PDB file of C-alpha atoms and ligand atoms in Angstrom:
ATOM      1  CA  MET X  88       8.692  -1.121  23.237  1.00 96.00           C
ATOM      2  CA  THR X  89       6.687  -3.205  20.824  1.00 98.00           C
ATOM      3  CA  ALA X  90       4.050  -1.695  18.453  1.00 98.00           C
ATOM      4  CA  LEU X  91       1.135  -3.291  16.497  1.00 99.00           C
ATOM      5  CA  VAL X  92      -0.071  -1.423  13.447  1.00 99.00           C
ATOM      6  CA  THR X  93      -2.796  -2.846  11.359  1.00 99.00           C
ATOM      7  CA  GLY X  94      -2.503  -1.829   7.863  1.00 98.00           C
ATOM      8  CA  GLY X  95       1.110  -0.960   7.632  1.00 98.00           C
ATOM      9  CA  SER X  96       1.940  -2.238   4.340  1.00 98.00           C
ATOM     10  CA  ARG X  97       0.598   1.186   2.600  1.00 98.00           C
ATOM     11  CA  GLY X  98      -0.520   4.771   3.083  1.00 98.00           C
ATOM     12  CA  ILE X  99      -1.036   6.209   6.618  1.00 98.00           C
ATOM     13  CA  GLY X 100      -0.113   2.667   8.476  1.00 99.00           C
ATOM     14  CA  ARG X 101       2.940   2.455   6.593  1.00 98.00           C
ATOM     15  CA  ALA X 102       4.083   6.043   7.761  1.00 99.00           C
ATOM     16  CA  ILE X 103       3.121   5.311  11.184  1.00 99.00           C
ATOM     17  CA  ALA X 104       5.394   1.839  11.127  1.00 99.00           C
ATOM     18  CA  GLU X 105       8.064   3.506   9.989  1.00 98.00           C
ATOM     19  CA  ARG X 106       7.719   6.543  12.223  1.00 98.00           C
ATOM     20  CA  LEU X 107       7.374   3.958  15.188  1.00 98.00           C
ATOM     21  CA  ALA X 108      10.286   2.209  14.419  1.00 98.00           C
ATOM     22  CA  ARG X 109      12.476   4.990  13.970  1.00 98.00           C
ATOM     23  CA  ASP X 110      11.394   6.094  17.475  1.00 98.00           C
ATOM     24  CA  GLY X 111      12.941   2.648  18.724  1.00 98.00           C
ATOM     25  CA  ALA X 112       9.787   0.350  18.521  1.00 98.00           C
ATOM     26  CA  THR X 113       9.797  -3.290  17.191  1.00 98.00           C
ATOM     27  CA  VAL X 114       7.179  -2.902  14.820  1.00 98.00           C
ATOM     28  CA  ALA X 115       4.570  -5.760  13.945  1.00 98.00           C
ATOM     29  CA  PHE X 116       2.278  -4.721  11.145  1.00 98.00           C
ATOM     30  CA  THR X 117      -0.392  -6.223   9.097  1.00 98.00           C
ATOM     31  CA  TYR X 118      -1.234  -6.266   5.399  1.00 98.00           C
ATOM     32  CA  ALA X 119      -4.194  -7.933   3.486  1.00 98.00           C
ATOM     33  CA  THR X 120      -2.936  -9.234   0.298  1.00 98.00           C
ATOM     34  CA  ASN X 121      -0.156  -6.927  -0.989  1.00 98.00           C
ATOM     35  CA  ARG X 122       2.815  -8.782   0.049  1.00 98.00           C
ATOM     36  CA  PRO X 123       5.311  -6.914  -2.044  1.00 98.00           C
ATOM     37  CA  ALA X 124       4.431  -3.519  -0.428  1.00 98.00           C
ATOM     38  CA  ALA X 125       4.604  -5.167   3.045  1.00 98.00           C
ATOM     39  CA  ASP X 126       7.967  -6.708   2.313  1.00 98.00           C
ATOM     40  CA  ALA X 127       9.450  -3.425   1.339  1.00 98.00           C
ATOM     41  CA  VAL X 128       8.337  -1.702   4.325  1.00 98.00           C
ATOM     42  CA  VAL X 129      10.216  -4.423   6.279  1.00 98.00           C
ATOM     43  CA  ALA X 130      13.341  -3.620   4.002  1.00 98.00           C
ATOM     44  CA  ARG X 131      13.141  -0.226   4.566  1.00 98.00           C
ATOM     45  CA  ILE X 132      12.745  -0.226   8.411  1.00 98.00           C
ATOM     46  CA  HIS X 133      15.673  -2.693   8.500  1.00 98.00           C
ATOM     47  CA  ALA X 134      17.727  -0.486   6.152  1.00 98.00           C
ATOM     48  CA  GLU X 135      17.407   2.376   8.844  1.00 98.00           C
ATOM     49  CA  GLY X 136      18.380  -0.229  11.526  1.00 98.00           C
ATOM     50  CA  GLY X 137      15.184  -0.988  12.900  1.00 98.00           C
ATOM     51  CA  GLN X 138      12.711  -4.046  13.508  1.00 98.00           C
ATOM     52  CA  ALA X 139       9.813  -4.865  12.068  1.00 98.00           C
ATOM     53  CA  VAL X 140       7.640  -7.799  10.981  1.00 98.00           C
ATOM     54  CA  ALA X 141       4.940  -8.126   8.516  1.00 98.00           C
ATOM     55  CA  LEU X 142       1.810 -10.066   9.135  1.00 98.00           C
ATOM     56  CA  GLN X 143      -0.899 -11.339   7.044  1.00 98.00           C
ATOM     57  CA  ALA X 144      -4.113 -10.599   8.260  1.00 98.00           C
ATOM     58  CA  GLU X 145      -7.332 -10.063   6.133  1.00 98.00           C
ATOM     59  CA  LEU X 146      -9.638  -7.924   8.399  1.00 98.00           C
ATOM     60  CA  GLY X 147     -13.554  -7.872   8.604  1.00 98.00           C
ATOM     61  CA  THR X 148     -13.693 -11.777   8.533  1.00 97.00           C
ATOM     62  CA  HIS X 149     -14.762 -13.971  11.519  1.00 94.00           C
ATOM     63  CA  ASN X 150     -11.996 -14.755  13.910  1.00 96.00           C
ATOM     64  CA  ASP X 151     -10.064 -12.248  12.181  1.00 98.00           C
ATOM     65  CA  ALA X 152      -8.971 -10.866  15.497  1.00 98.00           C
ATOM     66  CA  GLU X 153      -7.974 -14.160  17.100  1.00 98.00           C
ATOM     67  CA  GLN X 154      -6.011 -14.946  13.486  1.00 98.00           C
ATOM     68  CA  LEU X 155      -3.916 -11.782  14.037  1.00 98.00           C
ATOM     69  CA  TRP X 156      -3.013 -12.161  17.249  1.00 98.00           C
ATOM     70  CA  ALA X 157      -2.140 -15.750  16.514  1.00 98.00           C
ATOM     71  CA  ALA X 158       0.260 -14.697  13.995  1.00 98.00           C
ATOM     72  CA  PHE X 159       1.439 -12.280  16.169  1.00 98.00           C
ATOM     73  CA  ASP X 160       2.580 -14.636  18.732  1.00 97.00           C
ATOM     74  CA  ALA X 161       4.106 -16.923  16.168  1.00 98.00           C
ATOM     75  CA  ALA X 162       6.207 -13.921  14.978  1.00 98.00           C
ATOM     76  CA  LEU X 163       7.069 -12.355  18.342  1.00 98.00           C
ATOM     77  CA  PRO X 164       6.723 -15.181  20.967  1.00 97.00           C
ATOM     78  CA  GLY X 165       5.859 -13.740  24.470  1.00 96.00           C
ATOM     79  CA  ALA X 166       6.157  -9.984  23.138  1.00 97.00           C
ATOM     80  CA  HIS X 167       3.403  -7.784  24.842  1.00 98.00           C
ATOM     81  CA  VAL X 168       2.148  -4.575  22.755  1.00 98.00           C
ATOM     82  CA  ASP X 169       2.670  -1.495  24.234  1.00 98.00           C
ATOM     83  CA  VAL X 170       1.433   0.639  21.367  1.00 98.00           C
ATOM     84  CA  LEU X 171      -1.845  -1.059  19.352  1.00 99.00           C
ATOM     85  CA  VAL X 172      -2.650   1.159  16.314  1.00 99.00           C
ATOM     86  CA  ASN X 173      -6.040   0.440  14.735  1.00 99.00           C
ATOM     87  CA  ASN X 174      -5.382   1.687  11.262  1.00 98.00           C
ATOM     88  CA  ALA X 175      -6.453  -0.513   8.805  1.00 98.00           C
ATOM     89  CA  GLY X 176      -9.799   0.388   7.209  1.00 98.00           C
ATOM     90  CA  ILE X 177     -11.483   0.839   3.828  1.00 98.00           C
ATOM     91  CA  SER X 178     -13.692   3.702   2.295  1.00 97.00           C
ATOM     92  CA  CYS X 179     -17.351   3.216   0.957  1.00 97.00           C
ATOM     93  CA  TYR X 180     -18.543   5.786  -1.567  1.00 96.00           C
ATOM     94  CA  ALA X 181     -22.340   5.645  -1.614  1.00 98.00           C
ATOM     95  CA  ASP X 182     -25.222   7.634  -0.518  1.00 98.00           C
ATOM     96  CA  ILE X 183     -28.037   6.380   1.455  1.00 98.00           C
ATOM     97  CA  SER X 184     -30.060   5.947  -1.868  1.00 98.00           C
ATOM     98  CA  ALA X 185     -27.022   3.582  -3.317  1.00 98.00           C
ATOM     99  CA  LEU X 186     -25.690   1.952  -0.509  1.00 98.00           C
ATOM    100  CA  THR X 187     -26.307  -1.761  -0.338  1.00 98.00           C
ATOM    101  CA  GLU X 188     -26.420  -4.048   2.771  1.00 98.00           C
ATOM    102  CA  GLU X 189     -23.353  -5.803   1.572  1.00 98.00           C
ATOM    103  CA  ASP X 190     -21.565  -2.691   1.346  1.00 98.00           C
ATOM    104  CA  PHE X 191     -22.879  -1.545   4.907  1.00 98.00           C
ATOM    105  CA  ASP X 192     -21.605  -5.048   6.461  1.00 98.00           C
ATOM    106  CA  ARG X 193     -18.229  -4.938   4.718  1.00 98.00           C
ATOM    107  CA  VAL X 194     -17.382  -1.502   5.726  1.00 98.00           C
ATOM    108  CA  PHE X 195     -18.552  -1.939   9.422  1.00 98.00           C
ATOM    109  CA  ALA X 196     -16.770  -5.429   9.601  1.00 98.00           C
ATOM    110  CA  VAL X 197     -13.212  -4.145   8.447  1.00 98.00           C
ATOM    111  CA  ASN X 198     -13.615  -0.431  10.140  1.00 98.00           C
ATOM    112  CA  VAL X 199     -15.439  -1.339  13.573  1.00 98.00           C
ATOM    113  CA  ARG X 200     -15.859  -4.931  14.292  1.00 98.00           C
ATOM    114  CA  ALA X 201     -12.322  -5.565  13.416  1.00 98.00           C
ATOM    115  CA  PRO X 202     -10.792  -3.261  15.980  1.00 98.00           C
ATOM    116  CA  PHE X 203     -13.431  -3.917  18.628  1.00 98.00           C
ATOM    117  CA  PHE X 204     -12.280  -7.748  18.838  1.00 98.00           C
ATOM    118  CA  ILE X 205      -8.449  -6.981  17.982  1.00 98.00           C
ATOM    119  CA  VAL X 206      -8.665  -4.942  21.372  1.00 98.00           C
ATOM    120  CA  GLN X 207     -10.883  -7.807  23.283  1.00 98.00           C
ATOM    121  CA  HIS X 208      -8.403 -10.442  22.334  1.00 98.00           C
ATOM    122  CA  GLY X 209      -5.280  -8.201  22.740  1.00 97.00           C
ATOM    123  CA  LEU X 210      -6.221  -6.484  25.978  1.00 97.00           C
ATOM    124  CA  ALA X 211      -4.006  -9.167  27.982  1.00 96.00           C
ATOM    125  CA  ARG X 212      -0.862  -8.411  25.879  1.00 97.00           C
ATOM    126  CA  ILE X 213      -1.299  -4.545  26.491  1.00 98.00           C
ATOM    127  CA  PRO X 214       0.339  -3.610  29.743  1.00 98.00           C
ATOM    128  CA  ASP X 215      -0.507  -1.087  32.064  1.00 98.00           C
ATOM    129  CA  GLY X 216       0.375   2.310  30.986  1.00 98.00           C
ATOM    130  CA  GLY X 217       0.087   1.017  27.202  1.00 98.00           C
ATOM    131  CA  ARG X 218      -1.332   3.218  24.301  1.00 98.00           C
ATOM    132  CA  ILE X 219      -4.329   2.408  21.889  1.00 99.00           C
ATOM    133  CA  ILE X 220      -4.604   4.612  18.993  1.00 99.00           C
ATOM    134  CA  ASN X 221      -7.646   4.417  16.682  1.00 99.00           C
ATOM    135  CA  ILE X 222      -7.409   5.820  13.030  1.00 99.00           C
ATOM    136  CA  SER X 223     -10.549   8.143  13.039  1.00 99.00           C
ATOM    137  CA  SER X 224     -11.732  10.206   9.857  1.00 98.00           C
ATOM    138  CA  GLY X 225     -12.871  13.839  10.025  1.00 98.00           C
ATOM    139  CA  ALA X 226     -15.925  11.979   8.154  1.00 98.00           C
ATOM    140  CA  ALA X 227     -16.988  11.728  11.616  1.00 98.00           C
ATOM    141  CA  ARG X 228     -17.878  15.113  12.284  1.00 97.00           C
ATOM    142  CA  LEU X 229     -18.408  16.792   8.712  1.00 96.00           C
ATOM    143  CA  ALA X 230     -21.311  15.688   6.784  1.00 97.00           C
ATOM    144  CA  LEU X 231     -20.376  13.549   3.761  1.00 96.00           C
ATOM    145  CA  PRO X 232     -23.401  12.154   2.402  1.00 98.00           C
ATOM    146  CA  GLY X 233     -21.786  10.293  -0.627  1.00 98.00           C
ATOM    147  CA  ALA X 234     -19.747   8.306   2.072  1.00 97.00           C
ATOM    148  CA  ILE X 235     -22.685   7.921   4.535  1.00 98.00           C
ATOM    149  CA  ALA X 236     -21.618   4.387   6.137  1.00 98.00           C
ATOM    150  CA  TYR X 237     -17.969   5.403   6.068  1.00 98.00           C
ATOM    151  CA  GLY X 238     -18.420   8.285   8.347  1.00 98.00           C
ATOM    152  CA  SER X 239     -20.600   6.401  10.445  1.00 98.00           C
ATOM    153  CA  THR X 240     -18.149   3.700  11.058  1.00 99.00           C
ATOM    154  CA  LYS X 241     -15.859   6.259  12.257  1.00 98.00           C
ATOM    155  CA  ALA X 242     -18.112   7.720  14.488  1.00 98.00           C
ATOM    156  CA  ALA X 243     -18.472   4.381  16.107  1.00 99.00           C
ATOM    157  CA  LEU X 244     -14.922   3.875  16.534  1.00 99.00           C
ATOM    158  CA  ASP X 245     -14.602   7.361  18.405  1.00 99.00           C
ATOM    159  CA  THR X 246     -17.633   6.095  20.437  1.00 98.00           C
ATOM    160  CA  PHE X 247     -15.236   3.000  21.470  1.00 99.00           C
ATOM    161  CA  THR X 248     -12.664   4.968  21.863  1.00 99.00           C
ATOM    162  CA  LEU X 249     -14.215   7.107  24.650  1.00 98.00           C
ATOM    163  CA  ASN X 250     -15.900   3.893  26.198  1.00 98.00           C
ATOM    164  CA  LEU X 251     -12.424   2.130  26.129  1.00 98.00           C
ATOM    165  CA  ALA X 252     -10.717   4.874  27.703  1.00 98.00           C
ATOM    166  CA  ALA X 253     -12.904   5.047  30.763  1.00 98.00           C
ATOM    167  CA  GLN X 254     -12.524   0.933  31.259  1.00 98.00           C
ATOM    168  CA  LEU X 255      -8.969   1.112  30.772  1.00 98.00           C
ATOM    169  CA  GLY X 256      -8.001   4.285  32.593  1.00 98.00           C
ATOM    170  CA  PRO X 257      -7.555   2.771  35.789  1.00 98.00           C
ATOM    171  CA  ARG X 258      -4.718   0.567  34.270  1.00 98.00           C
ATOM    172  CA  GLY X 259      -2.712   3.639  32.970  1.00 98.00           C
ATOM    173  CA  ILE X 260      -3.644   2.577  29.298  1.00 98.00           C
ATOM    174  CA  THR X 261      -4.491   5.698  27.171  1.00 98.00           C
ATOM    175  CA  VAL X 262      -7.125   5.192  24.148  1.00 99.00           C
ATOM    176  CA  ASN X 263      -7.603   7.898  21.723  1.00 99.00           C
ATOM    177  CA  SER X 264      -8.824   8.443  18.289  1.00 99.00           C
ATOM    178  CA  LEU X 265      -6.805  10.334  15.529  1.00 98.00           C
ATOM    179  CA  ALA X 266      -9.005  11.841  12.739  1.00 98.00           C
ATOM    180  CA  PRO X 267      -6.871  12.652   9.357  1.00 98.00           C
ATOM    181  CA  GLY X 268      -8.846  14.573   6.651  1.00 98.00           C
ATOM    182  CA  ILE X 269      -7.967  13.786   3.079  1.00 97.00           C
ATOM    183  CA  THR X 270      -4.417  12.471   3.072  1.00 98.00           C
ATOM    184  CA  ASP X 271      -2.558  11.259  -0.069  1.00 97.00           C
ATOM    185  CA  THR X 272      -2.889   7.604  -0.201  1.00 97.00           C
ATOM    186  CA  ASP X 273      -4.164   4.871  -2.608  1.00 95.00           C
ATOM    187  CA  MET X 274      -7.423   5.280  -0.798  1.00 95.00           C
ATOM    188  CA  ASN X 275      -7.734   8.452  -2.738  1.00 94.00           C
ATOM    189  CA  ALA X 276      -5.925   7.746  -5.575  1.00 91.00           C
ATOM    190  CA  GLY X 277      -8.762   7.336  -8.062  1.00 90.00           C
ATOM    191  CA  TRP X 278      -9.965  10.769  -7.932  1.00 92.00           C
ATOM    192  CA  LEU X 279      -7.460  13.112  -6.067  1.00 95.00           C
ATOM    193  CA  HIS X 280      -4.960  13.070  -8.967  1.00 93.00           C
ATOM    194  CA  ARG X 281      -7.309  12.995 -11.606  1.00 91.00           C
ATOM    195  CA  ASP X 282      -6.974  16.746 -12.529  1.00 90.00           C
ATOM    196  CA  SER X 283      -5.745  19.869 -10.583  1.00 88.00           C
ATOM    197  CA  GLU X 284      -9.129  20.820  -9.833  1.00 94.00           C
ATOM    198  CA  ALA X 285      -9.553  17.570  -7.716  1.00 95.00           C
ATOM    199  CA  GLU X 286      -6.441  18.315  -5.773  1.00 93.00           C
ATOM    200  CA  SER X 287      -6.754  22.050  -5.321  1.00 96.00           C
ATOM    201  CA  GLY X 288     -10.423  21.221  -4.009  1.00 96.00           C
ATOM    202  CA  ALA X 289      -9.413  19.206  -1.815  1.00 96.00           C
ATOM    203  CA  ALA X 290      -6.611  21.443  -0.579  1.00 97.00           C
ATOM    204  CA  ALA X 291      -8.607  24.311  -0.107  1.00 97.00           C
ATOM    205  CA  LEU X 292     -11.245  22.224   2.483  1.00 96.00           C
ATOM    206  CA  ALA X 293      -8.096  22.569   5.286  1.00 98.00           C
ATOM    207  CA  ALA X 294      -7.438  25.800   6.787  1.00 98.00           C
ATOM    208  CA  LEU X 295      -3.625  24.716   6.188  1.00 98.00           C
ATOM    209  CA  GLY X 296      -4.250  24.986   2.320  1.00 98.00           C
ATOM    210  CA  ARG X 297      -3.066  21.189   1.364  1.00 97.00           C
ATOM    211  CA  VAL X 298      -3.708  17.934   1.199  1.00 97.00           C
ATOM    212  CA  GLY X 299      -2.154  15.637   4.229  1.00 98.00           C
ATOM    213  CA  ALA X 300       0.661  13.548   3.529  1.00 98.00           C
ATOM    214  CA  PRO X 301       0.797  10.321   5.557  1.00 98.00           C
ATOM    215  CA  ALA X 302       3.824  11.514   7.735  1.00 98.00           C
ATOM    216  CA  ASP X 303       1.637  14.419   9.175  1.00 98.00           C
ATOM    217  CA  ILE X 304      -0.510  11.696  10.473  1.00 98.00           C
ATOM    218  CA  ALA X 305       2.074  10.047  11.701  1.00 99.00           C
ATOM    219  CA  ASP X 306       4.136  12.235  13.506  1.00 98.00           C
ATOM    220  CA  ILE X 307       0.950  12.814  15.751  1.00 98.00           C
ATOM    221  CA  VAL X 308       0.611   9.134  16.311  1.00 99.00           C
ATOM    222  CA  ALA X 309       4.040   9.377  17.546  1.00 98.00           C
ATOM    223  CA  PHE X 310       3.183  12.091  19.974  1.00 98.00           C
ATOM    224  CA  LEU X 311       0.208  10.123  21.295  1.00 98.00           C
ATOM    225  CA  ALA X 312       2.495   7.060  21.473  1.00 98.00           C
ATOM    226  CA  SER X 313       4.781   8.660  23.450  1.00 98.00           C
ATOM    227  CA  ASP X 314       5.181   9.611  27.150  1.00 97.00           C
ATOM    228  CA  ASP X 315       4.199  13.008  26.520  1.00 98.00           C
ATOM    229  CA  ALA X 316       0.727  12.247  25.878  1.00 98.00           C
ATOM    230  CA  ARG X 317       0.175  10.035  29.046  1.00 98.00           C
ATOM    231  CA  TRP X 318      -2.429  12.712  30.317  1.00 98.00           C
ATOM    232  CA  MET X 319      -4.748  12.649  27.191  1.00 98.00           C
ATOM    233  CA  THR X 320      -7.463   9.904  26.702  1.00 99.00           C
ATOM    234  CA  GLY X 321     -10.926   9.129  25.166  1.00 98.00           C
ATOM    235  CA  ARG X 322     -10.529  12.143  22.756  1.00 98.00           C
ATOM    236  CA  VAL X 323     -10.780  12.356  19.067  1.00 98.00           C
ATOM    237  CA  VAL X 324      -7.654  14.286  17.894  1.00 98.00           C
ATOM    238  CA  ASP X 325      -8.064  16.433  14.971  1.00 98.00           C
ATOM    239  CA  ALA X 326      -5.378  15.550  12.144  1.00 98.00           C
ATOM    240  CA  THR X 327      -7.213  17.317   9.151  1.00 98.00           C
ATOM    241  CA  GLY X 328      -5.073  20.587   8.847  1.00 98.00           C
ATOM    242  CA  GLY X 329      -8.137  22.288  10.093  1.00 98.00           C
ATOM    243  CA  ALA X 330     -11.381  21.248   8.136  1.00 97.00           C
ATOM    244  CA  GLY X 331     -14.403  22.529   8.742  1.00 93.00           C
ATOM    245  CA  LEU X 332     -13.439  25.600  10.833  1.00 94.00           C
TER     246      LEU X 332
HETATM  247  P1  NAP R 420      -4.638   2.722   1.843  1.00 75.78           P
HETATM  248  O1  NAP R 420      -3.790   3.380   1.207  1.00 75.78           O
HETATM  249  O2  NAP R 420      -5.911   2.155   1.645  1.00 75.78           O
HETATM  250  O3  NAP R 420      -4.059   1.492   2.824  1.00 75.78           O
HETATM  251  C1  NAP R 420      -4.931   0.499   3.448  1.00 75.78           C
HETATM  252  C2  NAP R 420      -4.085  -0.264   4.336  1.00 75.78           C
HETATM  253  O4  NAP R 420      -4.854  -1.146   5.072  1.00 75.78           O
HETATM  254  C3  NAP R 420      -3.104  -1.440   3.360  1.00 75.78           C
HETATM  255  O5  NAP R 420      -1.952  -1.588   4.409  1.00 75.78           O
HETATM  256  C4  NAP R 420      -4.281  -2.506   3.187  1.00 75.78           C
HETATM  257  O6  NAP R 420      -3.389  -3.718   3.081  1.00 75.78           O
HETATM  258  C5  NAP R 420      -4.784  -2.604   4.743  1.00 75.78           C
HETATM  259  N1  NAP R 420      -6.115  -3.145   4.542  1.00 75.78           N
HETATM  260  C6  NAP R 420      -6.965  -2.596   3.746  1.00 75.78           C
HETATM  261  N2  NAP R 420      -8.311  -3.457   3.823  1.00 75.78           N
HETATM  262  C7  NAP R 420      -8.020  -4.274   4.951  1.00 75.78           C
HETATM  263  C8  NAP R 420      -8.731  -5.444   5.425  1.00 75.78           C
HETATM  264  N3  NAP R 420      -9.534  -5.802   4.750  1.00 75.78           N
HETATM  265  N4  NAP R 420      -7.795  -6.254   6.052  1.00 75.78           N
HETATM  266  C9  NAP R 420      -6.767  -5.735   6.963  1.00 75.78           C
HETATM  267  N5  NAP R 420      -5.864  -4.931   6.287  1.00 75.78           N
HETATM  268  C10 NAP R 420      -6.184  -4.243   5.245  1.00 75.78           C
HETATM  269  O7  NAP R 420      -5.391   3.388   3.134  1.00 75.78           O
HETATM  270  P2  NAP R 420      -5.125   4.753   4.096  1.00 75.78           P
HETATM  271  O8  NAP R 420      -5.504   5.899   3.258  1.00 75.78           O
HETATM  272  O9  NAP R 420      -3.484   4.748   4.547  1.00 75.78           O
HETATM  273  O10 NAP R 420      -6.101   4.874   5.414  1.00 75.78           O
HETATM  274  C11 NAP R 420      -5.552   4.495   6.698  1.00 75.78           C
HETATM  275  C12 NAP R 420      -6.710   4.579   7.722  1.00 75.78           C
HETATM  276  O11 NAP R 420      -6.764   6.114   7.568  1.00 75.78           O
HETATM  277  C13 NAP R 420      -7.985   4.040   7.457  1.00 75.78           C
HETATM  278  O12 NAP R 420      -8.562   3.742   8.704  1.00 75.78           O
HETATM  279  C14 NAP R 420      -8.649   5.251   6.731  1.00 75.78           C
HETATM  280  O13 NAP R 420     -10.078   5.024   7.123  1.00 75.78           O
HETATM  281  C15 NAP R 420      -8.224   6.344   7.535  1.00 75.78           C
HETATM  282  N6  NAP R 420      -8.499   7.752   6.997  1.00 75.78           N
HETATM  283  C16 NAP R 420      -7.818   7.750   5.903  1.00 75.78           C
HETATM  284  C17 NAP R 420      -7.918   9.010   5.142  1.00 75.78           C
HETATM  285  C18 NAP R 420      -7.451   9.272   3.655  1.00 75.78           C
HETATM  286  O14 NAP R 420      -7.517  10.306   2.964  1.00 75.78           O
HETATM  287  N7  NAP R 420      -6.562   8.514   3.192  1.00 75.78           N
HETATM  288  C19 NAP R 420      -8.700   9.951   5.614  1.00 75.78           C
HETATM  289  C20 NAP R 420      -9.358   9.939   7.002  1.00 75.78           C
HETATM  290  C21 NAP R 420      -9.163   8.606   7.700  1.00 75.78           C
HETATM  291  P3  NAP R 420      -3.040  -4.185   1.742  1.00 75.78           P
HETATM  292  O15 NAP R 420      -1.609  -3.187   0.967  1.00 75.78           O
HETATM  293  O16 NAP R 420      -2.503  -5.632   1.807  1.00 75.78           O
HETATM  294  O17 NAP R 420      -3.868  -4.116   0.854  1.00 75.78           O
END
């Protein structure tokens, strides 16, 4: 089994890459700029007896998907992709009064346009019975006016999931979104550990009473990637620990 995980050098994507490798997949994962972090993930997977390769791919630029697949083909000639995880994403903290067109274009280019065209250019490489997993966010269904464009990107991704699932169902390919809540990664490093109130406030948003860990998300991805999830498609799987119940 071969998996491709975008944004696997840090955070949730790193945990997904490591988990899928432990489950026996040969994992190709991408990073944008942080080569040392990517090398550390490869080394850790190799140390555990797994197979991994890191691909440099800046997403959110024109022709990003074609460049990513060219890098994939160079690293793993002739390989297909049984599991594609569109994980790479960026935040955008601005409410409607502060949002700039540049912010809007950037967050949509990375979070929405890139997954669309990665799938478009990758479809021939995904065999019947394959898996596409799009990492969405609880922000697609919970109002967060201070991150209005970010939440909108994830809602768009969920609609992408829905339509792809309908189109790819006849091939036995399942397509699901997975929506994390607040998860302890670099994306939140600027505020989550600022003081104990920030962290306890974030923990209180989840019914399960804590902030998520990357492995909490990766374990659900592993389920969606497995044969056990063969009868689930076109859905948004909540991974917020019960936020906004
Ligand atoms: P993170 O810790 O900031 O890691 C981001 C990863 O994506 C890194 O591997 C990074 O590569 C890569 N990346 C960033 N910008 C990129 C770009 N323009 N092109 C290509 N790769 C890029 O993020 P995270 O918190 O793990 O988030 C992963 C996904 O989960 C995102 O889609 C995010 O929206 C979603 N999510 C996160 C949370 C949360 O609370 N953390 C909650 C809900 C949903 P480098 O290492 O090279 O920079």
